[in-house]
Amino acid sequence: VVVVVAVVVVAAAVVFRIDGNVNNSSSNNNNSVAMWTNVVRGIAWGPSLCILIAAIYYAIVLSPERLLNKDTKDFLRNDYCTIQDFTADESLMTNGFVLFKDFTPKLDLQNLVKRINNISYATRYVCGASDIQPEECMDVGEDIEARYPGMIRKLYNRFDIWRKKGYISKLKMDEWGELRVKGSEFIAITAWRYPFSLLKGSWEYAMGPSLSKGLPRVVSLFKGWFTKKTGVPIYTGYHGWHTDGPDPMGGRYHKLFVMVQKTAVDANAASTAESSKERDKKGGVLLRHSNLRVIPKALDARLFEFIHHNRHLLKPAWRYTGLTSIAMDWFMEQIGCTIEMDVGDALFFRENVRHRTQDMVVSRYAMILDIQ
């Protein structure tokens, strides 16, 4: 916002000053000096206004003291994410998701990599782009069960365990029938080398169901189209905070997010403090980047409290200036958890769990299964 306002203000100031002085330049040779003096003044005035706007944004939106009530402040002092065991089955009931470590059998993982390698780069770069995703990125349930039988068998066995524990019925996950894999898609993250990697991230893409959600969505769609046509990966696969449901008619799916491949692009983008061996080994920088961030269902009440405490931000005057979105994203970052995943790990999450791409530091391919 600050950069855009700065460009507009400076451009307007320059054009206004030039036009105003050029019209009178015929009668005074000193007008050219005055013109450029005014241009300098306009350039100085623009950034000053932007600094003021940024200060107002921070004071109104980003100040925790203004946004959080006392109970939420006290809660955030205890880091919920670090004290939870997300690999336990009980996490499904409490948080809405479960992390499966070393979940994908070696043979199935090899078949997943082969499947990705059979897709051209221009196509795989946009795998996961919901609106423009090519069919090559997707599979149907029968094909998935045939190609990756070990992984699907382990998943269904886990469903049986959850059913015996009563989790499935309590969460109404079998409301439309027995849980089965319906389809899948590959999701690609294409990292850029440093310093170009600084241009990628949450600010560049707004998750939304249609073009009417705003300019960032239009830009993302254009980048996807350009990537498909040229093979140049300006589309890099970031998804902002969103949910995949719920839908009372059963139109959305629970998800199994399977990490298939991770690759560090370069040392600067990944980490400046680790050796190449530490970057590439299991548990190194590849583990810590390009994962998912999720909001545990146990913290949904905190999100609703935040909305109630700051309900003035829901008024049109706030929404249309972007302040509401900034405030909501800021708070979701405070309560979100990063789920670090190695290749072969999988994350099962219910359809109403809020999640987003963590970052785009390392390139990765994942497959996400639709389950209903």
PDB file of N, CA, C and O in Angstrom, residues 22-74:
ATOM      1  N   VAL A  22       5.066  24.756 -17.150  1.00  0.00           N
ATOM      2  CA  VAL A  22       5.281  24.834 -18.593  1.00  0.00           C
ATOM      3  C   VAL A  22       4.312  25.821 -19.227  1.00  0.00           C
ATOM      4  O   VAL A  22       4.639  26.535 -20.166  1.00  0.00           O
ATOM      5  N   ASN A  23       3.094  25.920 -18.704  1.00  0.00           N
ATOM      6  CA  ASN A  23       2.106  26.828 -19.271  1.00  0.00           C
ATOM      7  C   ASN A  23       2.537  28.289 -19.176  1.00  0.00           C
ATOM      8  O   ASN A  23       2.088  29.125 -19.950  1.00  0.00           O
ATOM      9  N   ASN A  24       3.377  28.627 -18.231  1.00  0.00           N
ATOM     10  CA  ASN A  24       3.784  30.016 -18.034  1.00  0.00           C
ATOM     11  C   ASN A  24       5.251  30.258 -18.407  1.00  0.00           C
ATOM     12  O   ASN A  24       5.792  31.312 -18.141  1.00  0.00           O
ATOM     13  N   SER A  25       5.895  29.257 -19.010  1.00  0.00           N
ATOM     14  CA  SER A  25       7.343  29.360 -19.227  1.00  0.00           C
ATOM     15  C   SER A  25       7.712  30.366 -20.307  1.00  0.00           C
ATOM     16  O   SER A  25       8.851  30.812 -20.370  1.00  0.00           O
ATOM     17  N   SER A  26       6.792  30.739 -21.181  1.00  0.00           N
ATOM     18  CA  SER A  26       7.127  31.634 -22.291  1.00  0.00           C
ATOM     19  C   SER A  26       7.495  33.026 -21.814  1.00  0.00           C
ATOM     20  O   SER A  26       8.195  33.756 -22.494  1.00  0.00           O
ATOM     21  N   SER A  27       7.011  33.443 -20.669  1.00  0.00           N
ATOM     22  CA  SER A  27       7.246  34.806 -20.207  1.00  0.00           C
ATOM     23  C   SER A  27       8.376  34.915 -19.204  1.00  0.00           C
ATOM     24  O   SER A  27       8.746  36.005 -18.828  1.00  0.00           O
ATOM     25  N   ASN A  28       8.970  33.808 -18.790  1.00  0.00           N
ATOM     26  CA  ASN A  28       9.997  33.886 -17.740  1.00  0.00           C
ATOM     27  C   ASN A  28      10.984  32.751 -17.922  1.00  0.00           C
ATOM     28  O   ASN A  28      10.617  31.576 -17.835  1.00  0.00           O
ATOM     29  N   ASN A  29      12.241  33.117 -18.194  1.00  0.00           N
ATOM     30  CA  ASN A  29      13.263  32.079 -18.408  1.00  0.00           C
ATOM     31  C   ASN A  29      13.607  31.335 -17.138  1.00  0.00           C
ATOM     32  O   ASN A  29      14.205  30.261 -17.168  1.00  0.00           O
ATOM     33  N   ASN A  30      13.276  31.924 -16.000  1.00  0.00           N
ATOM     34  CA  ASN A  30      13.602  31.272 -14.729  1.00  0.00           C
ATOM     35  C   ASN A  30      12.581  30.201 -14.333  1.00  0.00           C
ATOM     36  O   ASN A  30      12.723  29.560 -13.295  1.00  0.00           O
ATOM     37  N   ASN A  31      11.549  30.051 -15.161  1.00  0.00           N
ATOM     38  CA  ASN A  31      10.513  29.081 -14.811  1.00  0.00           C
ATOM     39  C   ASN A  31      11.038  27.648 -14.788  1.00  0.00           C
ATOM     40  O   ASN A  31      10.527  26.800 -14.069  1.00  0.00           O
ATOM     41  N   SER A  32      12.054  27.375 -15.605  1.00  0.00           N
ATOM     42  CA  SER A  32      12.595  26.014 -15.624  1.00  0.00           C
ATOM     43  C   SER A  32      13.227  25.672 -14.286  1.00  0.00           C
ATOM     44  O   SER A  32      13.087  24.549 -13.787  1.00  0.00           O
ATOM     45  N   VAL A  33      13.909  26.661 -13.668  1.00  0.00           N
ATOM     46  CA  VAL A  33      14.496  26.431 -12.352  1.00  0.00           C
ATOM     47  C   VAL A  33      13.404  26.216 -11.318  1.00  0.00           C
ATOM     48  O   VAL A  33      13.457  25.304 -10.487  1.00  0.00           O
ATOM     49  N   ALA A  34      12.377  27.075 -11.407  1.00  0.00           N
ATOM     50  CA  ALA A  34      11.261  26.938 -10.466  1.00  0.00           C
ATOM     51  C   ALA A  34      10.542  25.611 -10.641  1.00  0.00           C
ATOM     52  O   ALA A  34      10.090  24.993  -9.672  1.00  0.00           O
ATOM     53  N   MET A  35      10.447  25.177 -11.911  1.00  0.00           N
ATOM     54  CA  MET A  35       9.766  23.908 -12.182  1.00  0.00           C
ATOM     55  C   MET A  35      10.472  22.751 -11.486  1.00  0.00           C
ATOM     56  O   MET A  35       9.846  21.948 -10.792  1.00  0.00           O
ATOM     57  N   TRP A  36      11.779  22.670 -11.663  1.00  0.00           N
ATOM     58  CA  TRP A  36      12.512  21.545 -11.076  1.00  0.00           C
ATOM     59  C   TRP A  36      12.591  21.667  -9.554  1.00  0.00           C
ATOM     60  O   TRP A  36      12.670  20.669  -8.849  1.00  0.00           O
ATOM     61  N   THR A  37      12.553  22.908  -9.051  1.00  0.00           N
ATOM     62  CA  THR A  37      12.469  23.070  -7.596  1.00  0.00           C
ATOM     63  C   THR A  37      11.170  22.477  -7.065  1.00  0.00           C
ATOM     64  O   THR A  37      11.140  21.785  -6.043  1.00  0.00           O
ATOM     65  N   ASN A  38      10.090  22.742  -7.785  1.00  0.00           N
ATOM     66  CA  ASN A  38       8.799  22.198  -7.369  1.00  0.00           C
ATOM     67  C   ASN A  38       8.745  20.684  -7.522  1.00  0.00           C
ATOM     68  O   ASN A  38       8.071  19.986  -6.756  1.00  0.00           O
ATOM     69  N   VAL A  39       9.445  20.178  -8.536  1.00  0.00           N
ATOM     70  CA  VAL A  39       9.499  18.721  -8.713  1.00  0.00           C
ATOM     71  C   VAL A  39      10.172  18.070  -7.510  1.00  0.00           C
ATOM     72  O   VAL A  39       9.703  17.062  -6.967  1.00  0.00           O
ATOM     73  N   VAL A  40      11.290  18.667  -7.085  1.00  0.00           N
ATOM     74  CA  VAL A  40      11.999  18.139  -5.912  1.00  0.00           C
ATOM     75  C   VAL A  40      11.103  18.208  -4.678  1.00  0.00           C
ATOM     76  O   VAL A  40      11.059  17.265  -3.879  1.00  0.00           O
ATOM     77  N   ARG A  41      10.385  19.298  -4.544  1.00  0.00           N
ATOM     78  CA  ARG A  41       9.467  19.414  -3.407  1.00  0.00           C
ATOM     79  C   ARG A  41       8.386  18.339  -3.461  1.00  0.00           C
ATOM     80  O   ARG A  41       8.018  17.753  -2.437  1.00  0.00           O
ATOM     81  N   GLY A  42       7.858  18.093  -4.658  1.00  0.00           N
ATOM     82  CA  GLY A  42       6.829  17.069  -4.800  1.00  0.00           C
ATOM     83  C   GLY A  42       7.348  15.689  -4.462  1.00  0.00           C
ATOM     84  O   GLY A  42       6.676  14.888  -3.811  1.00  0.00           O
ATOM     85  N   ILE A  43       8.589  15.395  -4.911  1.00  0.00           N
ATOM     86  CA  ILE A  43       9.181  14.089  -4.620  1.00  0.00           C
ATOM     87  C   ILE A  43       9.405  13.921  -3.126  1.00  0.00           C
ATOM     88  O   ILE A  43       9.218  12.833  -2.565  1.00  0.00           O
ATOM     89  N   ALA A  44       9.783  14.979  -2.453  1.00  0.00           N
ATOM     90  CA  ALA A  44       9.995  14.901  -1.007  1.00  0.00           C
ATOM     91  C   ALA A  44       8.674  14.800  -0.257  1.00  0.00           C
ATOM     92  O   ALA A  44       8.573  14.117   0.762  1.00  0.00           O
ATOM     93  N   TRP A  45       7.646  15.461  -0.788  1.00  0.00           N
ATOM     94  CA  TRP A  45       6.354  15.472  -0.108  1.00  0.00           C
ATOM     95  C   TRP A  45       5.665  14.116  -0.191  1.00  0.00           C
ATOM     96  O   TRP A  45       5.033  13.652   0.755  1.00  0.00           O
ATOM     97  N   GLY A  46       5.792  13.425  -1.322  1.00  0.00           N
ATOM     98  CA  GLY A  46       5.140  12.130  -1.515  1.00  0.00           C
ATOM     99  C   GLY A  46       5.554  11.095  -0.482  1.00  0.00           C
ATOM    100  O   GLY A  46       4.706  10.538   0.230  1.00  0.00           O
ATOM    101  N   PRO A  47       6.859  10.778  -0.370  1.00  0.00           N
ATOM    102  CA  PRO A  47       7.277   9.799   0.645  1.00  0.00           C
ATOM    103  C   PRO A  47       6.915  10.208   2.065  1.00  0.00           C
ATOM    104  O   PRO A  47       6.614   9.351   2.899  1.00  0.00           O
ATOM    105  N   SER A  48       6.946  11.499   2.353  1.00  0.00           N
ATOM    106  CA  SER A  48       6.569  11.941   3.702  1.00  0.00           C
ATOM    107  C   SER A  48       5.126  11.586   3.999  1.00  0.00           C
ATOM    108  O   SER A  48       4.793  11.136   5.104  1.00  0.00           O
ATOM    109  N   LEU A  49       4.251  11.781   3.012  1.00  0.00           N
ATOM    110  CA  LEU A  49       2.857  11.408   3.186  1.00  0.00           C
ATOM    111  C   LEU A  49       2.734   9.892   3.393  1.00  0.00           C
ATOM    112  O   LEU A  49       1.943   9.430   4.217  1.00  0.00           O
ATOM    113  N   CYS A  50       3.524   9.130   2.649  1.00  0.00           N
ATOM    114  CA  CYS A  50       3.467   7.672   2.776  1.00  0.00           C
ATOM    115  C   CYS A  50       3.941   7.206   4.147  1.00  0.00           C
ATOM    116  O   CYS A  50       3.396   6.254   4.712  1.00  0.00           O
ATOM    117  N   ILE A  51       4.952   7.856   4.678  1.00  0.00           N
ATOM    118  CA  ILE A  51       5.416   7.514   6.024  1.00  0.00           C
ATOM    119  C   ILE A  51       4.314   7.773   7.043  1.00  0.00           C
ATOM    120  O   ILE A  51       4.091   6.991   7.965  1.00  0.00           O
ATOM    121  N   LEU A  52       3.593   8.881   6.840  1.00  0.00           N
ATOM    122  CA  LEU A  52       2.475   9.193   7.735  1.00  0.00           C
ATOM    123  C   LEU A  52       1.384   8.129   7.631  1.00  0.00           C
ATOM    124  O   LEU A  52       0.840   7.671   8.641  1.00  0.00           O
ATOM    125  N   ILE A  53       1.074   7.710   6.400  1.00  0.00           N
ATOM    126  CA  ILE A  53       0.059   6.674   6.202  1.00  0.00           C
ATOM    127  C   ILE A  53       0.497   5.373   6.869  1.00  0.00           C
ATOM    128  O   ILE A  53      -0.289   4.690   7.537  1.00  0.00           O
ATOM    129  N   ALA A  54       1.779   4.995   6.697  1.00  0.00           N
ATOM    130  CA  ALA A  54       2.288   3.771   7.314  1.00  0.00           C
ATOM    131  C   ALA A  54       2.193   3.843   8.830  1.00  0.00           C
ATOM    132  O   ALA A  54       1.850   2.849   9.489  1.00  0.00           O
ATOM    133  N   ALA A  55       2.497   4.995   9.393  1.00  0.00           N
ATOM    134  CA  ALA A  55       2.412   5.160  10.850  1.00  0.00           C
ATOM    135  C   ALA A  55       0.973   5.002  11.336  1.00  0.00           C
ATOM    136  O   ALA A  55       0.709   4.388  12.373  1.00  0.00           O
ATOM    137  N   ILE A  56       0.011   5.546  10.562  1.00  0.00           N
ATOM    138  CA  ILE A  56      -1.399   5.407  10.943  1.00  0.00           C
ATOM    139  C   ILE A  56      -1.819   3.945  10.865  1.00  0.00           C
ATOM    140  O   ILE A  56      -2.505   3.432  11.749  1.00  0.00           O
ATOM    141  N   TYR A  57      -1.405   3.245   9.800  1.00  0.00           N
ATOM    142  CA  TYR A  57      -1.727   1.823   9.667  1.00  0.00           C
ATOM    143  C   TYR A  57      -1.201   1.056  10.864  1.00  0.00           C
ATOM    144  O   TYR A  57      -1.880   0.204  11.431  1.00  0.00           O
ATOM    145  N   TYR A  58       0.021   1.329  11.242  1.00  0.00           N
ATOM    146  CA  TYR A  58       0.616   0.594  12.360  1.00  0.00           C
ATOM    147  C   TYR A  58      -0.121   0.894  13.660  1.00  0.00           C
ATOM    148  O   TYR A  58      -0.431  -0.006  14.433  1.00  0.00           O
ATOM    149  N   ALA A  59      -0.406   2.169  13.890  1.00  0.00           N
ATOM    150  CA  ALA A  59      -1.046   2.551  15.147  1.00  0.00           C
ATOM    151  C   ALA A  59      -2.446   1.972  15.280  1.00  0.00           C
ATOM    152  O   ALA A  59      -2.876   1.551  16.349  1.00  0.00           O
ATOM    153  N   ILE A  60      -3.169   1.907  14.146  1.00  0.00           N
ATOM    154  CA  ILE A  60      -4.558   1.458  14.199  1.00  0.00           C
ATOM    155  C   ILE A  60      -4.667  -0.057  14.092  1.00  0.00           C
ATOM    156  O   ILE A  60      -5.468  -0.687  14.774  1.00  0.00           O
ATOM    157  N   VAL A  61      -3.846  -0.651  13.242  1.00  0.00           N
ATOM    158  CA  VAL A  61      -4.039  -2.065  12.903  1.00  0.00           C
ATOM    159  C   VAL A  61      -3.030  -2.995  13.560  1.00  0.00           C
ATOM    160  O   VAL A  61      -3.392  -4.030  14.113  1.00  0.00           O
ATOM    161  N   LEU A  62      -1.767  -2.644  13.516  1.00  0.00           N
ATOM    162  CA  LEU A  62      -0.736  -3.597  13.878  1.00  0.00           C
ATOM    163  C   LEU A  62      -0.270  -3.505  15.326  1.00  0.00           C
ATOM    164  O   LEU A  62       0.639  -4.218  15.708  1.00  0.00           O
ATOM    165  N   SER A  63      -0.847  -2.651  16.107  1.00  0.00           N
ATOM    166  CA  SER A  63      -0.444  -2.533  17.501  1.00  0.00           C
ATOM    167  C   SER A  63      -1.180  -3.571  18.338  1.00  0.00           C
ATOM    168  O   SER A  63      -2.406  -3.503  18.476  1.00  0.00           O
ATOM    169  N   PRO A  64      -0.483  -4.549  18.894  1.00  0.00           N
ATOM    170  CA  PRO A  64      -1.162  -5.595  19.679  1.00  0.00           C
ATOM    171  C   PRO A  64      -1.964  -5.039  20.843  1.00  0.00           C
ATOM    172  O   PRO A  64      -3.017  -5.576  21.183  1.00  0.00           O
ATOM    173  N   GLU A  65      -1.471  -3.965  21.451  1.00  0.00           N
ATOM    174  CA  GLU A  65      -2.177  -3.409  22.592  1.00  0.00           C
ATOM    175  C   GLU A  65      -3.578  -2.916  22.209  1.00  0.00           C
ATOM    176  O   GLU A  65      -4.495  -2.942  23.024  1.00  0.00           O
ATOM    177  N   ARG A  66      -3.727  -2.478  20.969  1.00  0.00           N
ATOM    178  CA  ARG A  66      -5.020  -1.973  20.532  1.00  0.00           C
ATOM    179  C   ARG A  66      -5.925  -3.105  20.056  1.00  0.00           C
ATOM    180  O   ARG A  66      -7.145  -3.002  20.116  1.00  0.00           O
ATOM    181  N   LEU A  67      -5.329  -4.199  19.559  1.00  0.00           N
ATOM    182  CA  LEU A  67      -6.122  -5.236  18.922  1.00  0.00           C
ATOM    183  C   LEU A  67      -6.522  -6.374  19.848  1.00  0.00           C
ATOM    184  O   LEU A  67      -7.502  -7.064  19.598  1.00  0.00           O
ATOM    185  N   LEU A  68      -5.759  -6.615  20.884  1.00  0.00           N
ATOM    186  CA  LEU A  68      -5.965  -7.805  21.696  1.00  0.00           C
ATOM    187  C   LEU A  68      -6.540  -7.469  23.060  1.00  0.00           C
ATOM    188  O   LEU A  68      -6.128  -6.498  23.697  1.00  0.00           O
ATOM    189  N   ASN A  69      -7.484  -8.307  23.507  1.00  0.00           N
ATOM    190  CA  ASN A  69      -7.951  -8.156  24.875  1.00  0.00           C
ATOM    191  C   ASN A  69      -6.977  -8.861  25.824  1.00  0.00           C
ATOM    192  O   ASN A  69      -6.070  -9.575  25.398  1.00  0.00           O
ATOM    193  N   LYS A  70      -7.160  -8.696  27.108  1.00  0.00           N
ATOM    194  CA  LYS A  70      -6.200  -9.187  28.090  1.00  0.00           C
ATOM    195  C   LYS A  70      -6.078 -10.708  28.057  1.00  0.00           C
ATOM    196  O   LYS A  70      -4.972 -11.255  28.118  1.00  0.00           O
ATOM    197  N   ASP A  71      -7.211 -11.415  27.939  1.00  0.00           N
ATOM    198  CA  ASP A  71      -7.160 -12.876  27.932  1.00  0.00           C
ATOM    199  C   ASP A  71      -6.352 -13.397  26.763  1.00  0.00           C
ATOM    200  O   ASP A  71      -5.568 -14.345  26.892  1.00  0.00           O
ATOM    201  N   THR A  72      -6.515 -12.781  25.597  1.00  0.00           N
ATOM    202  CA  THR A  72      -5.787 -13.228  24.412  1.00  0.00           C
ATOM    203  C   THR A  72      -4.302 -12.924  24.550  1.00  0.00           C
ATOM    204  O   THR A  72      -3.456 -13.721  24.154  1.00  0.00           O
ATOM    205  N   LYS A  73      -3.958 -11.767  25.110  1.00  0.00           N
ATOM    206  CA  LYS A  73      -2.543 -11.451  25.342  1.00  0.00           C
ATOM    207  C   LYS A  73      -1.900 -12.497  26.235  1.00  0.00           C
ATOM    208  O   LYS A  73      -0.797 -12.987  25.959  1.00  0.00           O
ATOM    209  N   ASP A  74      -2.588 -12.844  27.318  1.00  0.00           N
ATOM    210  CA  ASP A  74      -2.043 -13.845  28.243  1.00  0.00           C
ATOM    211  C   ASP A  74      -1.907 -15.195  27.553  1.00  0.00           C
ATOM    212  O   ASP A  74      -0.932 -15.926  27.768  1.00  0.00           O
TER     213      ASP A  74
END
